[in-house]
């Protein structure tokens, strides 16, 4: 097990026949050590990226994670910036409070139908353990794609992520 990024534990619980024949199994993936935090990528559109003068939901998530599991999560991704809606430019760091792990894979206007960077490349380049996807709204609202088409796109995105890391956890 040496060198593994995480371990999977399975816990089985059961009762005897007199107690109702209950049995169940719980599976949990945990980091190999506190020195090796889970690498989480937030993949999304403008709501993930945020804009200048914004707190962003990434900030709120990070503060929650640090309060509940300090040092156990590392947000990863190719970006750390915000979009400036006035100048319509990327690369800004004008957060209300920049004191958090700002790495992300959000991109203004991104949709399932038009990825900024292929998902398998993002997962491989950033050694992602958990992928949190907040995509689909732009596809439905602006491209007028059907829910079934968006769902198919999300299935393909998950397949691409798992092609780069078969053990990745994906949150949609």
Coordinates of C-alpha atoms in Angstrom, one line a residue:
X1 CA 0.0 0.0 0.0
X2 CA 3.0 2.3 0.2
X3 CA 2.8 5.2 -2.3
X4 CA -1.0 5.1 -2.6
X5 CA -2.8 8.4 -2.6
X6 CA -5.8 7.0 -0.7
X7 CA -7.1 3.9 0.9
X8 CA -10.6 2.4 0.6
X9 CA -12.1 1.0 3.8
X10 CA -15.1 -1.2 3.8
X11 CA -17.0 -1.7 7.1
X12 CA -19.6 -4.4 7.4
X13 CA -22.3 -4.4 10.0
X14 CA -24.6 -7.3 10.7
X15 CA -27.1 -8.6 13.2
X16 CA -28.1 -12.2 13.8
X17 CA -31.4 -13.6 12.6
X18 CA -33.0 -12.9 16.0
X19 CA -32.2 -9.2 15.7
X20 CA -33.8 -8.8 12.3
X21 CA -31.1 -10.1 9.9
X22 CA -29.7 -6.6 9.2
X23 CA -26.6 -6.4 7.2
X24 CA -24.9 -3.5 5.4
X25 CA -21.7 -2.2 4.1
X26 CA -20.2 1.3 4.1
X27 CA -17.3 2.3 1.8
X28 CA -15.1 5.3 2.5
X29 CA -12.1 6.7 0.7
X30 CA -9.6 8.5 2.9
X31 CA -6.3 10.2 2.2
X32 CA -3.2 8.2 2.9
X33 CA -2.1 10.8 5.4
X34 CA -2.7 14.3 6.5
X35 CA 0.5 15.2 4.6
X36 CA -1.2 13.9 1.4
X37 CA -4.5 15.8 1.2
X38 CA -7.3 14.9 -1.2
X39 CA -6.9 16.8 -4.4
X40 CA -10.2 18.4 -5.4
X41 CA -10.9 20.2 -8.6
X42 CA -13.9 22.5 -9.0
X43 CA -14.9 22.4 -12.7
X44 CA -17.5 24.8 -13.8
X45 CA -18.6 28.0 -15.5
X46 CA -18.9 31.6 -14.3
X47 CA -20.4 30.6 -11.0
X48 CA -17.3 28.6 -10.3
X49 CA -14.9 31.2 -11.6
X50 CA -16.5 34.3 -10.0
X51 CA -16.0 37.9 -10.9
X52 CA -14.0 40.8 -9.4
X53 CA -15.2 42.0 -6.0
X54 CA -16.8 38.6 -5.3
X55 CA -16.4 36.2 -2.4
X56 CA -17.2 33.2 -4.7
X57 CA -18.7 30.0 -3.5
X58 CA -15.2 28.5 -3.7
X59 CA -14.3 30.8 -0.8
X60 CA -17.2 29.6 1.3
X61 CA -16.5 26.0 0.5
X62 CA -12.8 26.4 1.4
X63 CA -13.6 28.1 4.7
X64 CA -16.0 25.2 5.5
X65 CA -13.4 22.6 4.6
X66 CA -10.7 24.3 6.6
X67 CA -12.9 24.5 9.7
X68 CA -14.1 20.9 9.4
X69 CA -11.1 19.1 8.0
X70 CA -8.0 21.3 8.2
X71 CA -5.2 20.3 5.9
X72 CA -7.1 17.4 4.3
X73 CA -8.2 19.1 1.1
X74 CA -6.1 20.8 -1.6
X75 CA -8.1 22.6 -4.3
X76 CA -6.4 22.2 -7.7
X77 CA -6.8 23.5 -11.2
X78 CA -5.1 25.6 -13.9
X79 CA -6.6 28.9 -12.7
X80 CA -6.8 31.0 -9.5
X81 CA -8.3 34.1 -11.1
X82 CA -11.6 36.0 -11.4
X83 CA -13.3 37.5 -14.5
X84 CA -13.8 41.3 -14.6
X85 CA -17.3 41.9 -16.0
X86 CA -16.6 45.6 -16.7
X87 CA -13.4 45.1 -18.8
X88 CA -14.4 41.6 -19.9
X89 CA -10.9 40.3 -19.1
X90 CA -9.5 37.3 -17.2
X91 CA -6.6 37.1 -14.8
X92 CA -7.9 39.3 -11.9
X93 CA -7.2 38.6 -8.2
X94 CA -9.5 41.2 -6.8
X95 CA -11.3 38.9 -4.3
X96 CA -13.1 40.4 -1.4
X97 CA -10.9 38.1 0.8
X98 CA -8.1 36.3 -1.1
X99 CA -7.1 34.3 2.0
X100 CA -8.1 30.8 0.7
X101 CA -7.0 28.1 -1.8
X102 CA -8.1 29.8 -5.0
X103 CA -7.2 27.1 -7.5
X104 CA -10.0 26.1 -9.8
X105 CA -11.0 25.0 -13.3
X106 CA -13.9 27.4 -13.9
X107 CA -14.2 29.4 -17.0
X108 CA -16.7 32.2 -17.8
X109 CA -19.3 30.9 -20.3
X110 CA -18.1 27.2 -20.2
X111 CA -20.6 24.5 -20.8
X112 CA -20.7 20.8 -21.1
X113 CA -20.9 21.2 -24.9
X114 CA -17.7 23.3 -25.2
X115 CA -15.0 22.6 -22.7
X116 CA -12.2 25.1 -22.3
X117 CA -9.8 22.2 -21.7
X118 CA -10.6 18.5 -22.2
X119 CA -11.6 16.9 -18.8
X120 CA -9.2 14.0 -19.1
X121 CA -6.3 16.5 -19.6
X122 CA -7.3 18.5 -16.5
X123 CA -7.6 15.4 -14.4
X124 CA -4.3 14.0 -15.5
X125 CA -2.3 17.3 -15.3
X126 CA -3.6 18.0 -11.8
X127 CA -3.7 14.5 -10.4
X128 CA -7.3 14.9 -9.3
X129 CA -8.9 12.7 -6.6
X130 CA -12.3 14.3 -6.6
X131 CA -13.9 16.3 -9.4
X132 CA -16.8 18.6 -8.5
X133 CA -18.7 19.6 -11.6
X134 CA -21.0 22.6 -11.8
X135 CA -21.8 22.6 -15.5
X136 CA -25.0 22.4 -17.6
X137 CA -26.7 25.7 -16.9
X138 CA -25.2 27.5 -19.9
X139 CA -26.0 24.5 -22.1
X140 CA -29.7 24.7 -21.1
X141 CA -30.1 28.5 -20.9
X142 CA -28.0 29.8 -23.8
X143 CA -27.5 26.9 -26.2
X144 CA -31.1 25.6 -25.6
X145 CA -29.9 22.0 -25.5
X146 CA -32.3 19.5 -24.2
X147 CA -31.9 18.1 -20.7
X148 CA -31.2 14.7 -22.3
X149 CA -28.4 16.1 -24.4
X150 CA -26.8 17.8 -21.4
X151 CA -27.1 14.6 -19.4
X152 CA -25.3 12.7 -22.2
X153 CA -22.6 15.4 -22.2
X154 CA -22.1 15.0 -18.4
X155 CA -21.9 11.2 -18.9
X156 CA -19.2 11.8 -21.4
X157 CA -17.4 14.2 -19.1
X158 CA -17.4 11.6 -16.3
X159 CA -16.1 8.9 -18.7
X160 CA -13.3 11.2 -19.8
X161 CA -12.4 11.9 -16.1
X162 CA -12.4 8.2 -15.3
X163 CA -10.3 7.6 -18.4
X164 CA -7.6 9.7 -16.8
X165 CA -8.1 8.3 -13.3
X166 CA -10.2 5.2 -12.9
X167 CA -10.6 5.8 -9.1
X168 CA -11.7 9.4 -9.3
X169 CA -14.8 10.5 -7.3
X170 CA -17.1 12.7 -9.3
X171 CA -19.7 15.0 -7.8
X172 CA -22.4 16.4 -10.1

